[in-house]
mmCIF file of C-alpha atoms and ligand atoms in Angstrom:
data_model
loop_
_atom_site.group_PDB
_atom_site.id
_atom_site.type_symbol
_atom_site.label_atom_id
_atom_site.label_comp_id
_atom_site.label_asym_id
_atom_site.label_seq_id
_atom_site.Cartn_x
_atom_site.Cartn_y
_atom_site.Cartn_z
ATOM 1 C CA UNK A 119 14.861 7.341 60.856
ATOM 2 C CA UNK A 120 12.094 4.911 61.880
ATOM 3 C CA UNK A 121 9.336 3.164 59.897
ATOM 4 C CA UNK A 122 6.079 2.326 61.648
ATOM 5 C CA UNK A 123 3.549 -0.026 60.097
ATOM 6 C CA UNK A 124 -0.135 0.941 60.206
ATOM 7 C CA UNK A 125 -1.905 -1.463 57.874
ATOM 8 C CA UNK A 126 -1.462 -4.176 55.266
ATOM 9 C CA UNK A 127 -3.927 -4.835 52.443
ATOM 10 C CA UNK A 128 -5.525 -8.303 52.847
ATOM 11 C CA UNK A 129 -5.692 -8.920 49.079
ATOM 12 C CA UNK A 130 -2.231 -7.681 48.003
ATOM 13 C CA UNK A 131 1.225 -6.859 49.388
ATOM 14 C CA UNK A 132 0.356 -3.167 49.752
ATOM 15 C CA UNK A 133 1.132 -1.570 53.106
ATOM 16 C CA UNK A 134 0.590 1.816 54.767
ATOM 17 C CA UNK A 135 3.041 3.293 57.247
ATOM 18 C CA UNK A 136 4.761 6.362 58.692
ATOM 19 C CA UNK A 137 8.404 7.232 58.115
ATOM 20 C CA UNK A 138 9.873 9.532 60.774
ATOM 21 C CA UNK A 139 12.921 11.639 59.878
ATOM 22 C CA UNK A 140 14.771 14.566 61.479
ATOM 23 C CA UNK A 141 12.677 16.965 59.358
ATOM 24 C CA UNK A 142 9.293 15.391 60.044
ATOM 25 C CA UNK A 143 7.099 12.448 59.163
ATOM 26 C CA UNK A 144 6.142 10.926 55.803
ATOM 27 C CA UNK A 145 2.921 8.969 55.234
ATOM 28 C CA UNK A 146 3.569 5.970 52.975
ATOM 29 C CA UNK A 147 2.907 5.052 50.213
ATOM 30 C CA UNK A 148 4.433 8.360 49.131
ATOM 31 C CA UNK A 149 5.385 10.139 45.899
ATOM 32 C CA UNK A 150 8.454 12.386 46.091
ATOM 33 C CA UNK A 151 8.497 15.393 43.723
ATOM 34 C CA UNK A 152 11.820 15.691 41.943
ATOM 35 C CA UNK A 153 13.820 18.841 42.474
ATOM 36 C CA UNK A 154 16.813 19.191 40.198
ATOM 37 C CA UNK A 155 18.963 22.247 40.894
ATOM 38 C CA UNK A 156 17.491 22.643 44.367
ATOM 39 C CA UNK A 157 14.046 23.501 43.041
ATOM 40 C CA UNK A 158 11.052 21.524 41.782
ATOM 41 C CA UNK A 159 10.937 23.176 38.345
ATOM 42 C CA UNK A 160 8.474 26.112 38.187
ATOM 43 C CA UNK A 161 6.998 25.446 41.642
ATOM 44 C CA UNK A 162 7.288 27.640 44.765
ATOM 45 C CA UNK A 163 7.979 25.993 48.129
ATOM 46 C CA UNK A 164 4.671 27.435 49.417
ATOM 47 C CA UNK A 165 2.756 25.752 46.564
ATOM 48 C CA UNK A 166 4.638 22.491 47.218
ATOM 49 C CA UNK A 167 3.492 22.619 50.822
ATOM 50 C CA UNK A 168 -0.031 24.050 50.552
ATOM 51 C CA UNK A 169 -1.323 22.912 47.128
ATOM 52 C CA UNK A 170 0.720 19.824 46.260
ATOM 53 C CA UNK A 171 0.949 18.814 49.942
ATOM 54 C CA UNK A 172 4.363 17.322 49.258
ATOM 55 C CA UNK A 173 5.890 15.591 52.275
ATOM 56 C CA UNK A 174 9.399 14.936 50.980
ATOM 57 C CA UNK A 175 11.199 16.207 47.849
ATOM 58 C CA UNK A 176 14.301 15.077 45.986
ATOM 59 C CA UNK A 177 17.519 16.998 45.495
ATOM 60 C CA UNK A 178 20.080 16.198 42.831
ATOM 61 C CA UNK A 179 23.642 15.510 44.004
ATOM 62 C CA UNK A 180 25.083 15.709 40.469
ATOM 63 C CA UNK A 181 23.584 19.150 39.760
ATOM 64 C CA UNK A 182 24.110 20.649 43.201
ATOM 65 C CA UNK A 183 27.751 19.495 43.266
ATOM 66 C CA UNK A 184 28.383 21.273 39.953
ATOM 67 C CA UNK A 185 26.167 24.305 40.674
ATOM 68 C CA UNK A 186 25.988 26.129 43.102
ATOM 69 C CA UNK A 187 28.752 23.833 44.397
ATOM 70 C CA UNK A 188 29.499 22.490 47.852
ATOM 71 C CA UNK A 189 31.067 25.669 49.237
ATOM 72 C CA UNK A 190 27.867 27.672 48.762
ATOM 73 C CA UNK A 191 25.738 24.848 50.164
ATOM 74 C CA UNK A 192 27.945 24.440 53.230
ATOM 75 C CA UNK A 193 27.966 28.207 53.871
ATOM 76 C CA UNK A 194 24.158 28.184 53.575
ATOM 77 C CA UNK A 195 24.000 25.450 56.226
ATOM 78 C CA UNK A 196 22.822 22.770 53.800
ATOM 79 C CA UNK A 197 20.095 22.450 51.157
ATOM 80 C CA UNK A 198 17.162 22.835 53.590
ATOM 81 C CA UNK A 199 18.453 26.295 54.532
ATOM 82 C CA UNK A 200 19.423 27.140 50.934
ATOM 83 C CA UNK A 201 16.031 26.443 49.298
ATOM 84 C CA UNK A 202 13.876 26.936 52.385
ATOM 85 C CA UNK A 203 12.299 23.450 52.341
ATOM 86 C CA UNK A 204 12.072 22.524 56.031
ATOM 87 C CA UNK A 205 10.532 19.068 55.504
ATOM 88 C CA UNK A 206 12.421 15.873 54.551
ATOM 89 C CA UNK A 207 14.725 15.773 51.522
ATOM 90 C CA UNK A 208 16.178 12.724 49.753
ATOM 91 C CA UNK A 209 19.169 12.987 47.432
ATOM 92 C CA UNK A 210 20.168 10.466 44.813
ATOM 93 C CA UNK A 211 23.875 9.653 44.723
ATOM 94 C CA UNK A 212 24.616 11.199 41.324
ATOM 95 C CA UNK A 213 25.662 8.040 39.467
ATOM 96 C CA UNK A 214 22.435 7.799 37.528
ATOM 97 C CA UNK A 215 22.550 11.482 36.597
ATOM 98 C CA UNK A 216 26.139 11.131 35.354
ATOM 99 C CA UNK A 217 24.877 8.422 32.986
ATOM 100 C CA UNK A 218 21.808 10.341 31.873
ATOM 101 C CA UNK A 219 23.359 13.806 31.606
ATOM 102 C CA UNK A 220 27.090 13.721 31.066
ATOM 103 C CA UNK A 221 27.938 12.633 27.532
ATOM 104 C CA UNK A 222 31.472 11.661 28.423
ATOM 105 C CA UNK A 223 31.991 9.251 31.304
ATOM 106 C CA UNK A 224 34.234 6.290 32.185
ATOM 107 C CA UNK A 225 33.581 3.681 34.869
ATOM 108 C CA UNK A 226 36.620 2.420 36.802
ATOM 109 C CA UNK A 227 36.893 0.458 40.057
ATOM 110 C CA UNK A 228 37.620 3.746 41.843
ATOM 111 C CA UNK A 229 34.386 5.349 40.616
ATOM 112 C CA UNK A 230 33.068 7.270 37.596
ATOM 113 C CA UNK A 231 35.044 9.867 35.638
ATOM 114 C CA UNK A 232 32.898 12.403 33.778
ATOM 115 C CA UNK A 233 32.796 15.847 32.247
ATOM 116 C CA UNK A 234 30.422 18.512 33.544
ATOM 117 C CA UNK A 235 27.503 19.125 31.144
ATOM 118 C CA UNK A 236 27.780 22.775 32.196
ATOM 119 C CA UNK A 237 31.415 23.704 31.470
ATOM 120 C CA UNK A 238 33.099 20.477 30.356
ATOM 121 C CA UNK A 239 35.383 20.349 33.428
ATOM 122 C CA UNK A 240 36.415 16.829 34.414
ATOM 123 C CA UNK A 241 35.390 15.183 37.694
ATOM 124 C CA UNK A 242 35.557 11.832 39.506
ATOM 125 C CA UNK A 243 32.679 10.566 41.648
ATOM 126 C CA UNK A 244 33.696 7.849 44.096
ATOM 127 C CA UNK A 245 31.646 6.094 46.792
ATOM 128 C CA UNK A 246 33.611 8.044 49.403
ATOM 129 C CA UNK A 247 33.327 11.546 47.927
ATOM 130 C CA UNK A 248 29.658 11.016 47.066
ATOM 131 C CA UNK A 249 28.970 10.221 50.715
ATOM 132 C CA UNK A 250 30.846 13.398 51.735
ATOM 133 C CA UNK A 251 28.906 15.406 49.133
ATOM 134 C CA UNK A 252 25.556 14.133 50.419
ATOM 135 C CA UNK A 253 26.670 14.896 53.968
ATOM 136 C CA UNK A 254 27.305 18.497 52.821
ATOM 137 C CA UNK A 255 23.963 18.784 51.017
ATOM 138 C CA UNK A 256 22.373 17.518 54.227
ATOM 139 C CA UNK A 257 19.492 15.402 52.869
ATOM 140 C CA UNK A 258 17.665 13.287 55.455
ATOM 141 C CA UNK A 259 17.886 10.192 53.236
ATOM 142 C CA UNK A 260 20.886 9.640 50.964
ATOM 143 C CA UNK A 261 21.481 6.949 48.339
ATOM 144 C CA UNK A 262 24.451 4.632 47.894
ATOM 145 C CA UNK A 263 26.708 5.163 44.859
ATOM 146 C CA UNK A 264 25.670 2.583 42.269
ATOM 147 C CA UNK A 265 25.608 1.854 38.570
ATOM 148 C CA UNK A 266 22.145 1.670 37.028
ATOM 149 C CA UNK A 267 22.607 -0.855 34.215
ATOM 150 C CA UNK A 268 21.009 0.081 30.889
ATOM 151 C CA UNK A 269 18.195 -1.956 29.273
ATOM 152 C CA UNK A 270 18.780 -4.279 27.566
ATOM 153 C CA UNK A 271 22.081 -5.361 29.062
ATOM 154 C CA UNK A 272 23.909 -8.675 28.587
ATOM 155 C CA UNK A 273 24.216 -11.063 31.528
ATOM 156 C CA UNK A 274 27.984 -10.782 31.880
ATOM 157 C CA UNK A 275 27.897 -6.985 32.027
ATOM 158 C CA UNK A 276 24.947 -7.021 34.448
ATOM 159 C CA UNK A 277 26.783 -9.474 36.744
ATOM 160 C CA UNK A 278 30.062 -7.535 36.742
ATOM 161 C CA UNK A 279 28.261 -4.233 37.235
ATOM 162 C CA UNK A 280 26.181 -5.619 40.129
ATOM 163 C CA UNK A 281 29.274 -6.987 41.853
ATOM 164 C CA UNK A 282 31.048 -3.635 41.473
ATOM 165 C CA UNK A 283 27.954 -1.853 42.831
ATOM 166 C CA UNK A 284 28.090 -4.175 45.867
ATOM 167 C CA UNK A 285 31.796 -3.310 46.396
ATOM 168 C CA UNK A 286 30.935 0.378 46.053
ATOM 169 C CA UNK A 287 28.100 -0.098 48.566
ATOM 170 C CA UNK A 288 30.493 -1.446 51.200
ATOM 171 C CA UNK A 289 32.768 1.580 50.595
ATOM 172 C CA UNK A 290 29.727 3.867 51.011
ATOM 173 C CA UNK A 291 28.791 2.170 54.297
ATOM 174 C CA UNK A 292 32.365 2.326 55.619
ATOM 175 C CA UNK A 293 32.583 6.040 54.785
ATOM 176 C CA UNK A 294 29.078 6.993 55.949
ATOM 177 C CA UNK A 295 29.330 5.108 59.248
ATOM 178 C CA UNK A 296 32.657 6.810 60.097
ATOM 179 C CA UNK A 297 31.638 10.418 59.284
ATOM 180 C CA UNK A 298 29.298 12.724 61.196
ATOM 181 C CA UNK A 299 26.358 14.816 59.962
ATOM 182 C CA UNK A 300 27.371 18.428 59.321
ATOM 183 C CA UNK A 301 24.296 20.291 60.519
ATOM 184 C CA UNK A 302 23.336 18.562 63.749
ATOM 185 C CA UNK A 303 20.646 16.130 62.533
ATOM 186 C CA UNK A 304 20.939 12.446 61.607
ATOM 187 C CA UNK A 305 20.968 11.279 57.962
ATOM 188 C CA UNK A 306 20.125 7.785 56.665
ATOM 189 C CA UNK A 307 21.860 5.793 53.905
ATOM 190 C CA UNK A 308 19.731 3.537 51.630
ATOM 191 C CA UNK A 309 21.477 0.784 49.606
ATOM 192 C CA UNK A 310 20.205 0.036 46.073
ATOM 193 C CA UNK A 311 19.370 -3.366 44.525
ATOM 194 C CA UNK A 312 20.639 -3.941 40.987
ATOM 195 C CA UNK A 313 20.859 -7.061 38.766
ATOM 196 C CA UNK A 314 19.146 -5.760 35.624
ATOM 197 C CA UNK A 315 16.362 -8.132 34.449
ATOM 198 C CA UNK A 316 18.088 -11.406 35.462
ATOM 199 C CA UNK A 317 16.267 -13.294 38.241
ATOM 200 C CA UNK A 318 19.359 -14.925 39.724
ATOM 201 C CA UNK A 319 21.217 -11.575 39.851
ATOM 202 C CA UNK A 320 18.197 -9.798 41.330
ATOM 203 C CA UNK A 321 17.924 -12.450 44.070
ATOM 204 C CA UNK A 322 21.651 -12.182 44.800
ATOM 205 C CA UNK A 323 21.553 -8.374 44.894
ATOM 206 C CA UNK A 324 18.410 -8.240 47.054
ATOM 207 C CA UNK A 325 19.977 -10.674 49.533
ATOM 208 C CA UNK A 326 23.219 -8.658 49.648
ATOM 209 C CA UNK A 327 21.317 -5.384 50.201
ATOM 210 C CA UNK A 328 19.061 -6.950 52.859
ATOM 211 C CA UNK A 329 22.131 -8.266 54.690
ATOM 212 C CA UNK A 330 23.403 -4.687 55.214
ATOM 213 C CA UNK A 331 20.483 -4.136 57.604
ATOM 214 C CA UNK A 332 20.016 -0.407 56.784
ATOM 215 C CA UNK A 333 16.870 1.538 57.856
ATOM 216 C CA UNK A 334 15.488 1.535 54.302
ATOM 217 C CA UNK A 335 16.216 -0.090 50.930
ATOM 218 C CA UNK A 336 15.919 0.989 47.288
ATOM 219 C CA UNK A 337 15.279 -0.920 44.078
ATOM 220 C CA UNK A 338 17.331 0.414 41.162
ATOM 221 C CA UNK A 339 18.008 -0.592 37.577
ATOM 222 C CA UNK A 340 14.334 -0.423 36.554
ATOM 223 C CA UNK A 341 12.179 2.075 34.654
ATOM 224 C CA UNK A 342 14.963 2.207 32.075
ATOM 225 C CA UNK A 343 12.869 1.133 29.077
ATOM 226 C CA UNK A 344 12.008 -2.445 30.072
ATOM 227 C CA UNK A 345 8.400 -3.635 29.521
ATOM 228 C CA UNK A 346 6.126 -2.854 32.489
ATOM 229 C CA UNK A 347 5.546 -6.579 33.099
ATOM 230 C CA UNK A 348 9.321 -7.031 33.490
ATOM 231 C CA UNK A 349 9.434 -4.101 35.949
ATOM 232 C CA UNK A 350 6.649 -5.724 38.009
ATOM 233 C CA UNK A 351 8.247 -9.176 37.913
ATOM 234 C CA UNK A 352 11.639 -7.901 39.125
ATOM 235 C CA UNK A 353 10.008 -5.645 41.747
ATOM 236 C CA UNK A 354 7.905 -8.490 43.162
ATOM 237 C CA UNK A 355 10.927 -10.801 43.302
ATOM 238 C CA UNK A 356 12.998 -8.193 45.159
ATOM 239 C CA UNK A 357 10.206 -7.019 47.501
ATOM 240 C CA UNK A 358 9.744 -10.633 48.656
ATOM 241 C CA UNK A 359 13.406 -10.696 49.773
ATOM 242 C CA UNK A 360 13.872 -7.170 51.204
ATOM 243 C CA UNK A 361 12.876 -6.970 54.903
ATOM 244 C CA UNK A 362 9.156 -6.221 55.302
ATOM 245 C CA UNK A 363 9.716 -3.909 58.282
ATOM 246 C CA UNK A 364 11.833 -1.420 56.278
ATOM 247 C CA UNK A 365 10.595 1.046 53.619
ATOM 248 C CA UNK A 366 11.140 0.060 49.973
ATOM 249 C CA UNK A 367 11.913 2.831 47.437
ATOM 250 C CA UNK A 368 11.461 2.029 43.721
ATOM 251 C CA UNK A 369 13.618 4.571 41.900
ATOM 252 C CA UNK A 370 12.364 6.591 38.941
ATOM 253 C CA UNK A 371 8.846 5.135 38.886
ATOM 254 C CA UNK A 372 6.575 6.062 37.246
ATOM 255 C CA UNK A 373 3.232 6.534 35.549
ATOM 256 C CA UNK A 374 0.159 6.577 37.839
ATOM 257 C CA UNK A 375 -0.607 2.985 36.794
ATOM 258 C CA UNK A 376 3.006 1.866 37.479
ATOM 259 C CA UNK A 377 2.797 3.406 40.956
ATOM 260 C CA UNK A 378 -0.460 1.669 41.894
ATOM 261 C CA UNK A 379 0.723 -1.713 40.562
ATOM 262 C CA UNK A 380 4.003 -1.421 42.496
ATOM 263 C CA UNK A 381 2.230 -0.353 45.703
ATOM 264 C CA UNK A 382 0.347 -3.660 45.372
ATOM 265 C CA UNK A 383 3.727 -5.452 45.235
ATOM 266 C CA UNK A 384 4.953 -3.846 48.478
ATOM 267 C CA UNK A 385 6.700 -0.631 47.389
ATOM 268 C CA UNK A 386 6.397 2.391 49.722
ATOM 269 C CA UNK A 387 8.308 5.270 48.057
ATOM 270 C CA UNK A 388 8.404 6.585 44.487
ATOM 271 C CA UNK A 389 9.992 9.424 42.510
ATOM 272 C CA UNK A 390 9.604 10.358 38.850
ATOM 273 C CA UNK A 391 10.132 13.380 36.589
ATOM 274 C CA UNK A 392 6.936 12.535 34.612
ATOM 275 C CA UNK A 393 4.477 14.830 36.426
ATOM 276 C CA UNK A 394 6.681 17.920 36.037
ATOM 277 C CA UNK A 395 8.241 17.052 32.670
ATOM 278 C CA UNK A 396 4.909 16.082 31.060
ATOM 279 C CA UNK A 397 3.261 19.170 32.545
ATOM 280 C CA UNK A 398 5.621 21.386 30.576
ATOM 281 C CA UNK A 399 4.463 19.597 27.416
ATOM 282 C CA UNK A 400 0.790 20.014 28.315
ATOM 283 C CA UNK A 401 0.087 16.402 29.341
ATOM 284 C CA UNK A 402 -2.136 16.472 32.424
ATOM 285 C CA UNK A 403 -3.007 13.540 34.690
ATOM 286 C CA UNK A 404 -6.545 14.066 36.028
ATOM 287 C CA UNK A 405 -9.057 12.155 38.139
ATOM 288 C CA UNK A 406 -10.988 11.504 34.895
ATOM 289 C CA UNK A 407 -8.012 10.356 32.812
ATOM 290 C CA UNK A 408 -5.183 11.857 30.747
ATOM 291 C CA UNK A 409 -5.667 15.218 28.975
ATOM 292 C CA UNK A 410 -3.420 16.789 26.344
ATOM 293 C CA UNK A 411 -4.417 20.346 27.108
ATOM 294 C CA UNK A 412 -2.912 21.681 23.857
ATOM 295 C CA UNK A 413 -5.603 19.764 21.946
ATOM 296 C CA UNK A 414 -8.167 21.805 19.958
ATOM 297 C CA UNK A 415 -11.046 20.192 21.867
ATOM 298 C CA UNK A 416 -10.283 22.206 25.039
ATOM 299 C CA UNK A 417 -10.284 25.573 23.216
ATOM 300 C CA UNK A 418 -13.677 26.611 24.554
ATOM 301 C CA UNK A 419 -13.997 24.309 27.523
ATOM 302 C CA UNK A 420 -14.303 26.762 30.435
ATOM 303 C CA UNK A 421 -14.714 24.022 33.059
ATOM 304 C CA UNK A 422 -12.018 23.725 35.788
ATOM 305 C CA UNK A 423 -8.887 21.754 34.950
ATOM 306 C CA UNK A 424 -9.996 19.017 37.394
ATOM 307 C CA UNK A 425 -12.890 19.876 39.725
ATOM 308 C CA UNK A 426 -12.723 16.470 41.455
ATOM 309 C CA UNK A 427 -9.087 16.864 42.414
ATOM 310 C CA UNK A 428 -9.598 20.029 44.460
ATOM 311 C CA UNK A 429 -6.675 22.294 45.218
ATOM 312 C CA UNK A 430 -6.202 25.868 44.018
ATOM 313 C CA UNK A 431 -4.902 25.600 40.413
ATOM 314 C CA UNK A 432 -7.121 22.653 39.439
ATOM 315 C CA UNK A 433 -10.334 24.441 40.374
ATOM 316 C CA UNK A 434 -9.440 28.156 39.906
ATOM 317 C CA UNK A 435 -8.208 27.877 36.273
ATOM 318 C CA UNK A 436 -10.178 26.555 33.287
ATOM 319 C CA UNK A 437 -9.013 24.074 30.629
ATOM 320 C CA UNK A 438 -9.433 26.755 27.945
ATOM 321 C CA UNK A 439 -7.293 29.230 29.838
ATOM 322 C CA UNK A 440 -4.492 26.727 30.476
ATOM 323 C CA UNK A 441 -4.614 25.642 26.819
ATOM 324 C CA UNK A 442 -4.230 29.301 25.825
ATOM 325 C CA UNK A 443 -1.240 29.787 28.134
ATOM 326 C CA UNK A 444 0.484 26.677 26.729
ATOM 327 C CA UNK A 445 -0.041 27.812 23.140
ATOM 328 C CA UNK A 446 1.248 31.268 24.054
ATOM 329 C CA UNK A 447 4.262 29.629 25.774
ATOM 330 C CA UNK A 448 3.443 31.671 28.867
ATOM 331 C CA UNK A 449 5.519 30.655 31.949
ATOM 332 C CA UNK A 450 2.335 30.603 34.021
ATOM 333 C CA UNK A 451 1.182 27.654 31.887
ATOM 334 C CA UNK A 452 4.101 25.471 32.992
ATOM 335 C CA UNK A 453 3.593 26.556 36.595
ATOM 336 C CA UNK A 454 -0.129 25.727 36.642
ATOM 337 C CA UNK A 455 0.358 22.381 34.861
ATOM 338 C CA UNK A 456 3.271 21.368 37.132
ATOM 339 C CA UNK A 457 1.392 22.151 40.342
ATOM 340 C CA UNK A 458 -1.667 20.341 38.968
ATOM 341 C CA UNK A 459 0.204 17.148 38.019
ATOM 342 C CA UNK A 460 2.119 17.020 41.304
ATOM 343 C CA UNK A 461 -1.108 17.587 43.239
ATOM 344 C CA UNK A 462 -2.608 14.680 41.279
ATOM 345 C CA UNK A 463 0.314 12.358 42.123
ATOM 346 C CA UNK A 464 0.131 13.180 45.845
ATOM 347 C CA UNK A 465 -3.663 12.781 45.722
ATOM 348 C CA UNK A 466 -3.281 9.361 44.070
ATOM 349 C CA UNK A 467 -0.892 7.947 46.688
ATOM 350 C CA UNK A 468 -3.055 9.502 49.414
ATOM 351 C CA UNK A 469 -6.107 7.700 48.024
ATOM 352 C CA UNK A 470 -4.113 4.441 47.849
ATOM 353 C CA UNK A 471 -3.123 4.886 51.499
ATOM 354 C CA UNK A 472 -6.758 5.399 52.556
ATOM 355 C CA UNK A 473 -7.801 2.283 50.614
ATOM 356 C CA UNK A 474 -5.041 0.228 52.267
ATOM 357 C CA UNK A 475 -6.127 1.457 55.709
ATOM 358 C CA UNK A 476 -9.732 0.499 54.827
ATOM 359 C CA UNK A 477 -8.672 -2.934 53.510
ATOM 360 C CA UNK A 478 -10.215 -2.237 50.085
ATOM 361 C CA UNK A 479 -7.076 -1.339 48.103
ATOM 362 C CA UNK A 480 -6.967 -4.275 45.653
ATOM 363 C CA UNK A 481 -10.399 -3.766 44.041
ATOM 364 C CA UNK A 482 -9.961 0.020 44.039
ATOM 365 C CA UNK A 483 -6.549 -0.301 42.376
ATOM 366 C CA UNK A 484 -7.815 -2.516 39.555
ATOM 367 C CA UNK A 485 -10.586 -0.125 38.556
ATOM 368 C CA UNK A 486 -8.426 2.987 39.126
ATOM 369 C CA UNK A 487 -5.670 1.744 36.796
ATOM 370 C CA UNK A 488 -8.217 1.356 33.984
ATOM 371 C CA UNK A 489 -9.643 4.811 34.597
ATOM 372 C CA UNK A 490 -6.224 6.517 34.789
ATOM 373 C CA UNK A 491 -5.243 5.190 31.386
ATOM 374 C CA UNK A 492 -8.295 6.751 29.717
ATOM 375 C CA UNK A 493 -7.258 9.395 27.197
ATOM 376 C CA UNK A 494 -9.828 12.177 27.238
HETATM 377 C C1 PK2 B 211 13.454 7.231 35.370
HETATM 378 N N1 PK2 B 211 13.892 5.893 35.665
HETATM 379 C C2 PK2 B 211 14.851 5.702 36.603
HETATM 380 N N2 PK2 B 211 15.381 6.669 37.387
HETATM 381 C C3 PK2 B 211 16.324 6.043 38.148
HETATM 382 C C4 PK2 B 211 17.196 6.594 39.101
HETATM 383 C C5 PK2 B 211 17.103 8.061 39.450
HETATM 384 C C6 PK2 B 211 15.908 8.279 40.360
HETATM 385 N N3 PK2 B 211 15.507 9.694 40.360
HETATM 386 C C7 PK2 B 211 16.425 10.573 41.063
HETATM 387 C C8 PK2 B 211 16.142 12.032 40.769
HETATM 388 C C9 PK2 B 211 16.289 12.338 39.278
HETATM 389 C C10 PK2 B 211 16.144 13.813 38.983
HETATM 390 C C11 PK2 B 211 16.993 14.690 39.865
HETATM 391 C C12 PK2 B 211 16.861 14.372 41.332
HETATM 392 C C13 PK2 B 211 17.068 12.884 41.614
HETATM 393 C C14 PK2 B 211 18.158 5.718 39.693
HETATM 394 N N4 PK2 B 211 19.051 6.216 40.604
HETATM 395 C C15 PK2 B 211 20.014 5.406 41.114
HETATM 396 N N5 PK2 B 211 20.917 5.877 41.979
HETATM 397 N N6 PK2 B 211 20.100 4.076 40.767
HETATM 398 C C16 PK2 B 211 19.227 3.503 39.901
HETATM 399 O O1 PK2 B 211 19.329 2.303 39.612
HETATM 400 C C17 PK2 B 211 18.198 4.350 39.317
HETATM 401 C C18 PK2 B 211 17.283 3.825 38.382
HETATM 402 C C19 PK2 B 211 16.354 4.682 37.791
HETATM 403 N N7 PK2 B 211 15.420 4.488 36.830
#
């Protein structure tokens, strides 16, 4: 994988570039739609490509390992073949999902013991077997096995957890660098910075991750309930230490405003469940601001969902019709809202990229953040 720089914003740390992987190129800054069990919920691959214009999507190691399982995925020839997505895929390492999904889990030096949320069977994720699992899934970019510390978290726990994550990282590197890809194309391992909200730990973790000299780096342990200002402070601190010539991936972020503010701090890659999860609850991000489509006020508004955004669903369907579908709990409602929100997120990062290329990102960002927060 290579990262080529195209432009840097004169009035911020925002940059625009191109990431080249075995399954194609990615224009950065980029938003990566989250697929859980091998699908972006309620969205067809064709819609992801043609309407959303997604360039890279996420797969979920924890889910895919439990169901359909590695045998099916290997027989299919990997996730790209299984779900038909022939562009880049990134998989998270599963540690975070164990914490957020499996009620019962225990962290030991070896790894994390947990029970499947599907059938209660017990499992152990280790740095080594999580590397092997991600080799079998076949994602172009895979993440190191880490612990995402909760917020708030006391200093002692954060320090011990960070040091264990660094030991796990070395085990990931040793395993990854001595195993081959299974399907004939190269994969890339990203390490993840931890350190909770403690400046000295964040500096130490960023320096450790930078020293591994991998093709890309991730920032973890944020977007876990901390105030936005804290997220920005930690991100800026870490971005100033991570090498500028490698892509920076801020995990699990975020709202449209979070994304623009973090692009200004030097982040290139984002993922978040917000656009799809909120869509299913009727919360739409639009070029005019945020709409709760279930609200009475849209009952007889026959204007397009978002005429400015363009794209099929946002111009073909009206607000009144989508509101009706949501109230009737019609599946089509979730599909329309999901495609709309994802299209909005890809549009937003695309606009940011154009502004960075034009050298006008900073002023555009400041007024866009205000507009995006407007509740219509
Ligand atoms: C929402 N906030 C947040 N997410 C974080 C995530 C998950 C990022 N999203 C991955 C997708 C989730 C759905 C299924 C497909 C993978 C984090 N992941 C890791 N490994 N480490 C973090 O510190 C880490 C930190 C995170 N903070």
